[in-house]
Short mmCIF file of C-alpha atoms in Angstrom, two decimals:
data_model
loop_
_atom_site.label_atom_id
_atom_site.label_comp_id
_atom_site.label_asym_id
_atom_site.label_seq_id
_atom_site.Cartn_x
_atom_site.Cartn_y
_atom_site.Cartn_z
CA ASN A 1 -20.71 -47.21 -5.73
CA ALA A 2 -17.18 -47.85 -7.00
CA GLY A 3 -15.42 -45.10 -4.99
CA VAL A 4 -11.80 -44.65 -6.10
CA THR A 5 -10.68 -47.00 -8.87
CA GLN A 6 -7.03 -47.50 -9.80
CA THR A 7 -5.67 -49.38 -12.79
CA PRO A 8 -3.61 -51.42 -13.25
CA LYS A 9 -3.21 -53.29 -9.95
CA PHE A 10 0.25 -54.58 -10.84
CA GLN A 11 2.84 -53.49 -13.40
CA VAL A 12 6.45 -54.31 -14.19
CA LEU A 13 8.47 -51.83 -16.23
CA LYS A 14 11.99 -51.60 -17.51
CA THR A 15 14.15 -48.61 -16.64
CA GLY A 16 13.44 -45.75 -19.04
CA GLN A 17 9.96 -46.85 -20.02
CA SER A 18 7.01 -44.53 -19.59
CA MET A 19 3.68 -45.36 -18.03
CA THR A 20 0.44 -43.79 -16.86
CA LEU A 21 -1.29 -44.95 -13.69
CA GLN A 22 -5.01 -44.34 -13.92
CA CYS A 23 -7.25 -43.07 -11.12
CA ALA A 24 -10.95 -42.39 -11.33
CA GLN A 25 -13.53 -41.49 -8.70
CA ASP A 26 -17.31 -41.41 -9.02
CA MET A 27 -18.08 -39.37 -5.89
CA ASN A 28 -17.76 -35.91 -7.51
CA HIS A 29 -14.87 -35.11 -5.19
CA GLU A 30 -12.97 -31.91 -5.95
CA TYR A 31 -9.73 -32.92 -4.24
CA MET A 32 -7.61 -35.80 -5.52
CA SER A 33 -4.10 -36.87 -4.66
CA TRP A 34 -1.38 -39.43 -5.36
CA TYR A 35 0.81 -41.05 -2.71
CA ARG A 36 3.60 -43.56 -2.82
CA GLN A 37 4.07 -46.08 -0.03
CA ASP A 38 7.49 -47.54 0.70
CA PRO A 39 8.42 -49.87 3.58
CA GLY A 40 9.20 -47.92 6.73
CA MET A 41 8.41 -44.58 5.06
CA GLY A 42 4.65 -44.35 5.42
CA LEU A 43 2.78 -42.58 2.63
CA ARG A 44 4.32 -39.60 0.91
CA LEU A 45 2.37 -37.13 -1.19
CA ILE A 46 3.46 -36.89 -4.83
CA HIS A 47 0.95 -34.49 -6.42
CA TYR A 48 -2.52 -33.25 -5.66
CA SER A 49 -5.36 -31.40 -7.33
CA VAL A 50 -8.05 -29.17 -5.86
CA GLY A 51 -10.19 -29.24 -8.98
CA ALA A 52 -10.21 -29.68 -12.74
CA GLY A 53 -7.31 -27.80 -14.29
CA ILE A 54 -5.53 -27.20 -10.96
CA THR A 55 -2.62 -29.32 -9.76
CA ASP A 56 0.27 -28.81 -7.37
CA GLN A 57 3.33 -30.63 -6.08
CA GLY A 58 3.54 -32.59 -2.88
CA GLU A 59 6.54 -33.84 -0.95
CA VAL A 60 8.10 -36.10 -3.62
CA PRO A 61 7.07 -34.82 -7.10
CA ASN A 62 10.28 -35.43 -9.05
CA GLY A 63 9.91 -37.90 -11.90
CA TYR A 64 6.11 -37.69 -11.97
CA ASN A 65 3.62 -35.59 -13.93
CA VAL A 66 -0.11 -35.16 -13.42
CA SER A 67 -3.01 -33.44 -15.11
CA ARG A 68 -6.68 -32.98 -14.20
CA SER A 69 -8.86 -32.42 -17.23
CA THR A 70 -12.04 -33.70 -15.56
CA THR A 71 -13.34 -33.93 -12.01
CA GLU A 72 -13.40 -37.72 -12.20
CA ASP A 73 -9.89 -38.56 -13.46
CA PHE A 74 -6.41 -37.86 -12.12
CA PRO A 75 -3.73 -39.85 -13.99
CA LEU A 76 -0.14 -40.09 -12.79
CA ARG A 77 2.59 -40.26 -15.45
CA LEU A 78 6.09 -41.64 -15.16
CA LEU A 79 7.98 -40.24 -18.14
CA SER A 80 11.17 -42.30 -17.73
CA ALA A 81 10.87 -44.95 -15.05
CA ALA A 82 13.72 -45.46 -12.59
CA PRO A 83 14.28 -48.30 -10.08
CA SER A 84 13.81 -45.76 -7.25
CA GLN A 85 10.18 -45.45 -8.35
CA THR A 86 9.45 -49.05 -7.43
CA SER A 87 6.65 -48.63 -4.92
CA VAL A 88 2.97 -49.02 -4.19
CA TYR A 89 0.99 -46.06 -5.45
CA PHE A 90 -2.29 -44.95 -3.92
CA CYS A 91 -4.77 -42.48 -5.31
CA ALA A 92 -7.14 -40.74 -2.91
CA SER A 93 -9.98 -38.23 -3.05
CA ARG A 94 -12.04 -36.19 -0.64
CA PRO A 95 -15.14 -34.02 -0.99
CA GLY A 96 -14.54 -30.32 -1.56
CA THR A 97 -11.50 -28.63 -0.18
CA GLY A 98 -12.57 -28.91 3.44
CA THR A 99 -9.46 -29.95 5.28
CA ASN A 100 -11.34 -31.89 7.94
CA GLN A 101 -12.78 -34.31 5.42
CA PRO A 102 -11.09 -37.74 5.36
CA GLN A 103 -9.65 -39.05 2.15
CA HIS A 104 -10.96 -42.15 0.40
CA PHE A 105 -8.23 -44.40 -0.96
CA GLY A 106 -8.08 -46.68 -3.95
CA ASP A 107 -6.75 -50.24 -3.79
CA GLY A 108 -3.30 -49.26 -5.02
CA THR A 109 -0.99 -50.05 -7.92
CA ARG A 110 2.09 -52.14 -7.19
CA LEU A 111 4.81 -50.98 -9.58
CA SER A 112 8.18 -52.64 -10.08
CA ILE A 113 10.93 -51.04 -12.15
CA LEU A 114 13.68 -53.39 -13.32
CA ALA B 1 5.72 -27.71 7.09
CA GLN B 2 4.06 -30.23 9.34
CA SER B 3 5.56 -33.58 10.36
CA VAL B 4 4.30 -36.67 12.18
CA SER B 5 6.18 -39.06 14.43
CA GLN B 6 4.93 -42.51 15.38
CA HIS B 7 6.93 -43.92 18.25
CA ASN B 8 6.66 -47.63 17.63
CA HIS B 9 7.60 -49.41 14.43
CA HIS B 10 6.22 -52.81 15.43
CA VAL B 11 4.01 -53.75 18.37
CA ILE B 12 3.24 -57.36 19.29
CA LEU B 13 0.35 -58.08 21.67
CA SER B 14 -1.66 -61.05 22.81
CA GLU B 15 -5.40 -61.06 22.28
CA ALA B 16 -7.33 -59.14 24.96
CA ALA B 17 -4.33 -56.94 25.76
CA SER B 18 -4.76 -53.18 25.76
CA LEU B 19 -3.30 -51.08 22.98
CA GLU B 20 -1.87 -47.59 22.87
CA LEU B 21 -0.04 -46.29 19.81
CA GLY B 22 1.75 -43.01 20.09
CA CYS B 23 1.56 -40.15 17.61
CA ASN B 24 3.12 -36.72 17.88
CA TYR B 25 2.99 -33.98 15.31
CA SER B 26 4.81 -30.73 14.77
CA TYR B 27 2.90 -27.72 13.54
CA GLY B 28 2.30 -24.38 15.20
CA GLY B 29 -1.33 -23.84 14.24
CA THR B 30 -4.70 -25.59 14.23
CA VAL B 31 -4.67 -29.05 12.71
CA ASN B 32 -6.94 -31.86 11.64
CA LEU B 33 -5.84 -35.29 12.84
CA PHE B 34 -6.58 -38.74 11.47
CA TRP B 35 -5.83 -42.37 12.18
CA TYR B 36 -5.96 -44.77 9.25
CA VAL B 37 -5.63 -48.55 9.25
CA GLN B 38 -4.27 -50.76 6.48
CA TYR B 39 -5.08 -54.45 6.69
CA PRO B 40 -2.69 -56.79 4.87
CA GLY B 41 -2.98 -56.32 1.12
CA GLN B 42 -5.67 -53.66 1.37
CA HIS B 43 -5.97 -49.91 1.00
CA LEU B 44 -6.10 -47.42 3.85
CA GLN B 45 -9.35 -47.02 5.75
CA LEU B 46 -10.28 -44.25 8.15
CA LEU B 47 -10.44 -45.28 11.82
CA LEU B 48 -11.25 -41.90 13.31
CA LYS B 49 -10.62 -38.19 12.97
CA TYR B 50 -10.42 -35.09 15.11
CA PHE B 51 -10.91 -31.52 13.97
CA SER B 52 -12.62 -29.73 16.87
CA GLY B 53 -14.64 -30.21 20.04
CA ASP B 54 -14.26 -33.09 22.47
CA PRO B 55 -10.59 -34.13 22.40
CA LEU B 56 -11.55 -37.77 23.01
CA VAL B 57 -12.85 -39.18 19.75
CA LYS B 58 -14.31 -42.60 19.13
CA GLY B 59 -13.90 -44.46 15.90
CA ILE B 60 -14.85 -47.74 14.34
CA LYS B 61 -14.14 -51.19 15.78
CA GLY B 62 -13.77 -49.95 19.36
CA PHE B 63 -10.83 -47.62 18.74
CA GLU B 64 -10.53 -44.21 20.33
CA ALA B 65 -7.94 -41.44 20.34
CA GLU B 66 -7.19 -38.50 22.58
CA PHE B 67 -5.95 -35.17 21.30
CA ILE B 68 -3.70 -33.41 23.82
CA LYS B 69 -2.92 -30.01 22.35
CA SER B 70 -0.24 -29.11 24.88
CA LYS B 71 1.69 -32.26 24.01
CA PHE B 72 1.01 -32.16 20.26
CA SER B 73 -0.15 -35.74 20.60
CA PHE B 74 -2.97 -37.86 19.20
CA ASN B 75 -2.55 -41.35 20.66
CA LEU B 76 -4.69 -44.27 19.52
CA ARG B 77 -6.13 -46.68 22.09
CA LYS B 78 -8.18 -49.85 22.28
CA PRO B 79 -9.02 -51.58 25.57
CA SER B 80 -8.88 -55.14 24.24
CA VAL B 81 -7.35 -56.11 20.90
CA GLN B 82 -8.42 -58.98 18.69
CA TRP B 83 -6.49 -61.06 16.18
CA SER B 84 -8.41 -59.24 13.44
CA ASP B 85 -6.78 -55.95 14.51
CA THR B 86 -3.50 -57.15 13.01
CA ALA B 87 -2.69 -54.37 10.55
CA GLU B 88 -0.57 -51.29 10.02
CA TYR B 89 -1.75 -48.07 11.61
CA PHE B 90 -0.98 -44.59 10.31
CA CYS B 91 -1.38 -41.25 12.03
CA ALA B 92 -1.86 -38.27 9.70
CA VAL B 93 -2.20 -34.52 10.06
CA ASN B 94 -3.01 -31.55 7.90
CA PRO B 95 -3.20 -27.90 8.87
CA TYR B 96 -6.69 -26.49 9.20
CA SER B 97 -5.86 -23.58 6.90
CA GLY B 98 -3.04 -21.96 5.00
CA ALA B 99 -0.60 -23.18 2.40
CA GLY B 100 -0.17 -26.66 3.87
CA SER B 101 -3.85 -27.39 4.32
CA TYR B 102 -4.04 -29.35 1.10
CA GLN B 103 -1.24 -31.69 2.11
CA LEU B 104 -2.01 -34.61 4.39
CA THR B 105 1.21 -35.74 6.07
CA PHE B 106 1.49 -39.32 7.32
CA GLY B 107 3.65 -40.87 9.98
CA LYS B 108 5.78 -43.87 9.04
CA GLY B 109 3.25 -46.29 10.46
CA THR B 110 3.10 -48.84 13.27
CA LYS B 111 2.65 -52.51 12.50
CA LEU B 112 0.47 -54.28 15.03
CA SER B 113 0.65 -58.05 15.33
CA VAL B 114 -1.93 -59.69 17.60
CA ILE B 115 -1.16 -63.23 18.72
CA PRO B 116 -4.19 -65.48 19.30
#
């Protein structure tokens, strides 16, 4: 059982480049989310989705786009990368929309913007 | 919107010492509470959760946490830490219902270093 799979694990971009971070889960979870983790800041929610075709903004959505065409996949797009987006990105999912269900996290993508 | 405060940025303990990490949240309604752990270079893993019932919850690896509603607190405890507990610990909260219930809010984390 793979759980939540993120690709790539590491990426270096130049300012202004675009990129898509991939996230896939094989647990048939309805809820998926993207966080960024910065030193001393904890994890901050970027975008989330409660099901295919439904997405919404989290705490820090600016500069990021998402879509959810299938239950399994929830890609995160950076349209024009900026140095402030250098971070570790985590994708997570949980079963259904029950708020007491814990989220399962992927291994993360470490992204550096030069 | 909800928020989470973790009191300690970095805690250093010797093996066998007792641990208590503070967590306070702000939200006026019913909440679900979580503690996650992140070992060096790894993703977050669930330690324990509280959503109803007995306010003292037990998790994996000997950790427990106590929910005190009147203090808006959910402190993490372990009677005797081991070197392998060296990690970063995150408290998180989401409202049980309403507009914010889809948003899990994390504290800034507490790094625990255990000295052999």
